[in-house]
Protein backbone atom coordinates (compact mmCIF):
# COMPACT_ATOMS: atom_id res chain seq x y z
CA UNK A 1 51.26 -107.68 28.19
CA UNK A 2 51.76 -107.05 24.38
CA UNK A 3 54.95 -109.88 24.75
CA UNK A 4 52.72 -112.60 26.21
CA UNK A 5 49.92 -111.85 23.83
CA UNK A 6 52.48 -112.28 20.80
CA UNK A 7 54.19 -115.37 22.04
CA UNK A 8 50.61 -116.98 22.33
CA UNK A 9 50.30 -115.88 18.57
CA UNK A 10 53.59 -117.30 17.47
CA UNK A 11 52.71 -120.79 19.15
CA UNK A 12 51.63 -123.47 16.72
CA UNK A 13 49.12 -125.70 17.47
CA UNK A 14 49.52 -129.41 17.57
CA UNK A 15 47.37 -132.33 17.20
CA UNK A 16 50.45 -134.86 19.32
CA UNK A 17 52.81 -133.64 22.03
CA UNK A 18 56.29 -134.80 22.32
CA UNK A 19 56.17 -137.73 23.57
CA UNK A 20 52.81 -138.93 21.95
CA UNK A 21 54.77 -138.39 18.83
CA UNK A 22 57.80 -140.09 19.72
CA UNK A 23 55.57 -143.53 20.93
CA UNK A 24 54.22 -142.98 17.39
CA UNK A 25 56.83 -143.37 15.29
CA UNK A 26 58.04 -146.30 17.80
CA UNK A 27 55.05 -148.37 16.79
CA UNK A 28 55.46 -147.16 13.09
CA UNK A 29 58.79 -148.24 12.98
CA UNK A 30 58.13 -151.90 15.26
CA UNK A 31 55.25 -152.24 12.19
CA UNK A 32 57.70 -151.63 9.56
CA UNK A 33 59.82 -153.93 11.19
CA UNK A 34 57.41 -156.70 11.42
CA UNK A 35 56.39 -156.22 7.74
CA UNK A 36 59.77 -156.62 6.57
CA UNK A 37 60.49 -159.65 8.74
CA UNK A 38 57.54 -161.34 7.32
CA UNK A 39 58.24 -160.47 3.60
CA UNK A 40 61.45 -161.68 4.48
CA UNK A 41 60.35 -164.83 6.02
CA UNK A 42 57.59 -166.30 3.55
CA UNK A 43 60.45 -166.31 0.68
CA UNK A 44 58.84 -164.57 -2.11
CA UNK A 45 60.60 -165.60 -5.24
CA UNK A 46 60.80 -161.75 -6.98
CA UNK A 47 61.38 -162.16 -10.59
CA UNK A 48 58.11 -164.32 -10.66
CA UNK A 49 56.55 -160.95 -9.06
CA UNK A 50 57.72 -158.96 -11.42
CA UNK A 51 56.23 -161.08 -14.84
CA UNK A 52 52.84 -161.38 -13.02
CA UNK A 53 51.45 -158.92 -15.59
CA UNK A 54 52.80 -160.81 -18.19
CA UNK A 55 51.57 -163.80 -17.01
CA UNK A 56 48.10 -162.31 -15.89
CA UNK A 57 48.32 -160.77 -19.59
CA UNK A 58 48.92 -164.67 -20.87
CA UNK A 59 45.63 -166.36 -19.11
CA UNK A 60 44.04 -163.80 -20.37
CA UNK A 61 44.25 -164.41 -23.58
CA UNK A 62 44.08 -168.36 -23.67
CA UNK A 63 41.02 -167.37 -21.71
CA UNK A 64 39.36 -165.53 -24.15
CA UNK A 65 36.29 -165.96 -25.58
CA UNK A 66 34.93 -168.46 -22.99
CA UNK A 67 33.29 -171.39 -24.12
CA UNK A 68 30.11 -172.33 -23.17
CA UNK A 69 29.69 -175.99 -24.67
CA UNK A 70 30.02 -177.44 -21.52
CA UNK A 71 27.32 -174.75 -20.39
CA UNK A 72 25.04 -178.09 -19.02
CA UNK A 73 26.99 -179.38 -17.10
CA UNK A 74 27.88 -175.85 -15.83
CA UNK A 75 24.60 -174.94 -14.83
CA UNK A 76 24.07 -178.59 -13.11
CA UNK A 77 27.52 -178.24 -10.68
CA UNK A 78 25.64 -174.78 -10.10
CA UNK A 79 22.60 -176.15 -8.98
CA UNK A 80 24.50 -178.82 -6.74
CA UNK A 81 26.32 -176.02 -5.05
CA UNK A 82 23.02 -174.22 -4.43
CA UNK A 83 21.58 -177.15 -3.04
CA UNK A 84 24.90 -177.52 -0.55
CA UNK A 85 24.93 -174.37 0.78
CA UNK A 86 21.05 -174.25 1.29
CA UNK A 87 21.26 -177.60 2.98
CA UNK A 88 23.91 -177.17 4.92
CA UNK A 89 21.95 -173.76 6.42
CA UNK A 90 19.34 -175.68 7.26
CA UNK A 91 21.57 -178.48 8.94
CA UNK A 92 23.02 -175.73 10.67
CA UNK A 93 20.53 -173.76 12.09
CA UNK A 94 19.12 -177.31 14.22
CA UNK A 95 22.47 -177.42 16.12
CA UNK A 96 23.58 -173.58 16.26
CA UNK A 97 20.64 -172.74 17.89
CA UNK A 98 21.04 -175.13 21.07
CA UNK A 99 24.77 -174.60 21.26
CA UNK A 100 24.08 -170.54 21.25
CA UNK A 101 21.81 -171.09 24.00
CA UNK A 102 24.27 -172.63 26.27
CA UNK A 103 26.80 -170.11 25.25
CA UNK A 104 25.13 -166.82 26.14
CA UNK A 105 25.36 -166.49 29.79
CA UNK A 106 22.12 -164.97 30.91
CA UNK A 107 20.27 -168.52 29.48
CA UNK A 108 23.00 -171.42 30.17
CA UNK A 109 21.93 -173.79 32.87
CA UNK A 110 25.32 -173.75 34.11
CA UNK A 111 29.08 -173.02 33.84
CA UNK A 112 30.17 -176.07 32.43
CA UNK A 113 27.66 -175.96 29.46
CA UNK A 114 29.00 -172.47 29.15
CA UNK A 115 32.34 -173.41 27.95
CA UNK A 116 31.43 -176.00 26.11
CA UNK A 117 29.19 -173.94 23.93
CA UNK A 118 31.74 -171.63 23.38
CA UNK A 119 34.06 -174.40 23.29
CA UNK A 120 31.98 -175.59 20.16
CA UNK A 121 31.91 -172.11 18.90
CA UNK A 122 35.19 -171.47 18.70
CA UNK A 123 36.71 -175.02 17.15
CA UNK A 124 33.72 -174.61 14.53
CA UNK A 125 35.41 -170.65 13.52
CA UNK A 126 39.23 -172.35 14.08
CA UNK A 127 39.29 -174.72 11.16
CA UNK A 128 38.67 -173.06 7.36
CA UNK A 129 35.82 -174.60 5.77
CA UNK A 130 38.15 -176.29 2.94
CA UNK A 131 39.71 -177.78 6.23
CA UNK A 132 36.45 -179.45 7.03
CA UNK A 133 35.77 -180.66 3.57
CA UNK A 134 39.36 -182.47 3.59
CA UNK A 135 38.53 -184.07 6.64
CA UNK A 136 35.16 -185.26 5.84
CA UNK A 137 35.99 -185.93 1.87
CA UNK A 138 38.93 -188.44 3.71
CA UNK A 139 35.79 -189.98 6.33
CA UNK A 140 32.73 -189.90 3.73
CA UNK A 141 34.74 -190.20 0.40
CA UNK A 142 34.58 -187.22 -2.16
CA UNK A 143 30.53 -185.83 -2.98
CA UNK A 144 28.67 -183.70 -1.93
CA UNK A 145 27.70 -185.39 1.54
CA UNK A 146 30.85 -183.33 2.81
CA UNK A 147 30.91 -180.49 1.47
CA UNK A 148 27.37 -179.90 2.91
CA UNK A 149 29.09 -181.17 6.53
CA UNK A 150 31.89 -178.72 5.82
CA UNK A 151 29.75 -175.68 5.16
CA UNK A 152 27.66 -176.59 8.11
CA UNK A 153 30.28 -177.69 10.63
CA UNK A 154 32.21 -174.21 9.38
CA UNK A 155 28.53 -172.22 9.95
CA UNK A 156 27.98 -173.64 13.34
CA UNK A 157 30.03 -171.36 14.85
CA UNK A 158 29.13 -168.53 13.05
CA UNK A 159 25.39 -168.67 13.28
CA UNK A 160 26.10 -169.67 17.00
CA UNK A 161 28.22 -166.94 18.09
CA UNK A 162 26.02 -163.96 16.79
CA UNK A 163 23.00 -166.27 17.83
CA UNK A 164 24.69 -166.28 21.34
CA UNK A 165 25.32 -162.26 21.35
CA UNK A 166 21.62 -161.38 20.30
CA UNK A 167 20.53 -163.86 23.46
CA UNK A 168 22.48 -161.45 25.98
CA UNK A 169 21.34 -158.18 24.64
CA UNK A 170 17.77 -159.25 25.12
CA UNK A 171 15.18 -157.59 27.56
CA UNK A 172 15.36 -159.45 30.68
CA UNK A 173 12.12 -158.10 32.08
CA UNK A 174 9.99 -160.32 30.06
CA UNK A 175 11.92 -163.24 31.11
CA UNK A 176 11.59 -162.41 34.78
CA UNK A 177 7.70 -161.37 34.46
CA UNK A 178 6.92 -164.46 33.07
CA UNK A 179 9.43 -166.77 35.72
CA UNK A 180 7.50 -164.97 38.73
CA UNK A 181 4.24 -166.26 37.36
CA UNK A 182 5.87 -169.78 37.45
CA UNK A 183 6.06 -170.34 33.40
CA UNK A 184 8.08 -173.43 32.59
CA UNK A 185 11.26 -173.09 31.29
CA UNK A 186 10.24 -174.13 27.37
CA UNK A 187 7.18 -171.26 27.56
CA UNK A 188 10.00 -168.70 29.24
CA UNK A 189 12.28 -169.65 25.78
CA UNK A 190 9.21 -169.78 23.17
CA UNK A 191 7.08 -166.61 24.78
CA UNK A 192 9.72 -164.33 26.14
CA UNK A 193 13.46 -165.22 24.56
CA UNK A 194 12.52 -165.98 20.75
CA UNK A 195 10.43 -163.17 20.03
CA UNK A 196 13.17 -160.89 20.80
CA UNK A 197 15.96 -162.67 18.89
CA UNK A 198 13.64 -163.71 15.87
CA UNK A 199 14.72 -160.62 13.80
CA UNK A 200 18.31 -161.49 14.15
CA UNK A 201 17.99 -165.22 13.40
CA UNK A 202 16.52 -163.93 10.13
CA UNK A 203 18.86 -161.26 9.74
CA UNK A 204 22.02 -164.08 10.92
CA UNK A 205 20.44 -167.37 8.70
CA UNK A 206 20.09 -165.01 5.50
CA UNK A 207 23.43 -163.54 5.86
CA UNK A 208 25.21 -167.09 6.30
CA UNK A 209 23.42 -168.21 3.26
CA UNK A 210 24.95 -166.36 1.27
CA UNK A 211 28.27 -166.69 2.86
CA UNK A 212 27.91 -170.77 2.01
CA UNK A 213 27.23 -169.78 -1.56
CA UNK A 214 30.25 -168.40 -2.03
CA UNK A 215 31.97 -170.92 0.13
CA UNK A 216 30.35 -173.83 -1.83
CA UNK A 217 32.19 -172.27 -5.03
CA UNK A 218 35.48 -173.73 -4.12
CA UNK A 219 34.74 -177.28 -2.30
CA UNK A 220 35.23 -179.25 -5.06
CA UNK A 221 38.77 -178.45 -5.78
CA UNK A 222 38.99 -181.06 -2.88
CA UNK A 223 36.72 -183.22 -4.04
CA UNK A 224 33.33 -181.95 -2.32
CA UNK A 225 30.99 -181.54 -4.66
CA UNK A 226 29.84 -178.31 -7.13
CA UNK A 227 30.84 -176.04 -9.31
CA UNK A 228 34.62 -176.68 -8.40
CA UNK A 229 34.58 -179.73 -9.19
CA UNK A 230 34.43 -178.95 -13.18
CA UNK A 231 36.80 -175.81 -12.16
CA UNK A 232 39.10 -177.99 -10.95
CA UNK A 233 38.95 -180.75 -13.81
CA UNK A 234 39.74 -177.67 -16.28
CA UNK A 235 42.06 -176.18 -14.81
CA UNK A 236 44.08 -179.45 -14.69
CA UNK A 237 43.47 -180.51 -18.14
CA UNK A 238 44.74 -176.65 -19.47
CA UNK A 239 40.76 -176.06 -20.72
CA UNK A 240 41.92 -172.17 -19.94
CA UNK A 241 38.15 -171.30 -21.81
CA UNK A 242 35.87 -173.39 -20.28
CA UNK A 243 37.36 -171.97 -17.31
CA UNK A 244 36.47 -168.04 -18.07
CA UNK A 245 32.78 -169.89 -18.41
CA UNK A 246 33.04 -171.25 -15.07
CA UNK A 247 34.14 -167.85 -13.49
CA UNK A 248 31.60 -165.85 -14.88
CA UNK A 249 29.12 -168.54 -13.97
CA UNK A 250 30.33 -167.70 -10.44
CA UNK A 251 30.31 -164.22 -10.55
CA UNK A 252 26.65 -164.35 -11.97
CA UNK A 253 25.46 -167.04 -8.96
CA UNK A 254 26.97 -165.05 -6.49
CA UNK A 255 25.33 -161.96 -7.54
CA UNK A 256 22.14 -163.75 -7.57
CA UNK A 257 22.62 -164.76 -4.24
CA UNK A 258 23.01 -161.20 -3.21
CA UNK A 259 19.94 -160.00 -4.81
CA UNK A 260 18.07 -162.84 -3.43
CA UNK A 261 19.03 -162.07 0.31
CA UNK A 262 18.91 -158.50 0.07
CA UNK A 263 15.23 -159.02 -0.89
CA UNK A 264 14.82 -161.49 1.76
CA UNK A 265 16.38 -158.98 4.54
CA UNK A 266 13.50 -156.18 3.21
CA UNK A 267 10.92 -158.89 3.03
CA UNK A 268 11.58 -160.37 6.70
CA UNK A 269 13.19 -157.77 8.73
């Protein structure tokens, strides 16, 4: 009795048995693998590596103090790129809402528009939104006509999707109370489908808003309008201060643009 009690005692617990700890360190080692085979693979010239912080150290200095006399037409691009991404939310919001409806499968009318919404959903997610603005700066010409179709072509899919998502998770009791009273189809959506998804639509069109902000930022270094267009006409020409006035001019709108939509989300929600 005292020999089984004290072999108990010596055991040693563990959180992995044997072979959970071997198929550990096979995926550990398949991961390290991979890693290596894609640092490998993407050629990484090293000795530029290595002088980054000199070179980090550099800019720095060329970039310092910024210089704000082109501070007008600053503020201006910012405006422009305010106006895109607000836009371009609104755009997107009249053809994100239709395209979630035939994507969520307790509200499409029928298979086919079923996969095409999410057909719609997913090309709109597929292609970056600096894709989009190359294709529709080559169609419309540069300005800011595509980079508010980029941003909106880019959010379709996003508002869409989680549009789509808050559809399915609604209440279906509602929906059936008010189908066995023989409401029409458009009452059924306005009285017993919207009210339920209205505080994520808020929630969703806020959050995207500020997403295209940010996104906005960087459509003119292909020609679509805003701030990046000046960023991008700097940076070419070596203006390495005017630049550090155009980052912090980001870094200020974006922040703005977060304190504006987390008021919004205590206002609305």
């Amino acid at each position: 009795m005292v020999d089984h009690a004290t072999a108990l005692a010596d055991r040693v617990w563990q959180r992995y048995d044997r072979r959970e700890r071997l198929i550990r360190y096979a995926v550990l080692l398949v991961t390290m693998m991979v890693v290596y085979w894609a640092v490998r693979d993407i050629d990484i010239f090293w000795p530029w590596v290595w002088d980054a912080p000199n070179q980090i150290s550099s800019l720095g200095a060329r970039m310092w103090p910024p210089d704000p006399s082109r501070l007008a037409a600053i503020l201006n691009a910012m405006i422009e790129t305010v106006h895109i991404a607000t836009l371009a939310t609104l755009l997107t919001i009249f053809v994100a809402l239709p395209v979630s409806y035939i994507a969520a499968q307790n509200t499409t009318p029928n298979r086919f528009c079923l996969w095409l919404g999410r057909f719609i959903l997913v090309s709109s997610r597929s292609v970056n939104t600096i894709i989009w603005a190359l294709l529709f700066v080559a169609i419309f010409g540069p300005g800011v006509l595509a980079g508010i179709l980029a941003i909106m072509f880019r959010s379709i899919g996003f508002i869409g999707k989680l549009m789509g998502e808050a559809i399915e998770e609604i209440d279906r009791r509602p929906v059936e109370a008010m189908e066995a009273t023989g409401a029409s189809k458009a009452k059924v959506i306005a009285y017993a489908i919207v009210p339920q998804v209205m505080p994520a639509f808020f929630a969703i069109v806020i959050l995207r808003w500020d997403i295209n902000i940010r996104e906005s930022t960087v459509l003119g270094l292909v020609g679509a309008g805003g701030i990046g267009v000046i960023l991008q006409g700097s940076i070419d020409t070596f203006a390495w201060p005017t630049v550090a006035t155009i980052l912090i001019a980001i870094v200020v709108l974006v922040l703005i643009g977060e304190a504006i939509t987390s008021l919004l989300r205590r206002k609305v929600l």
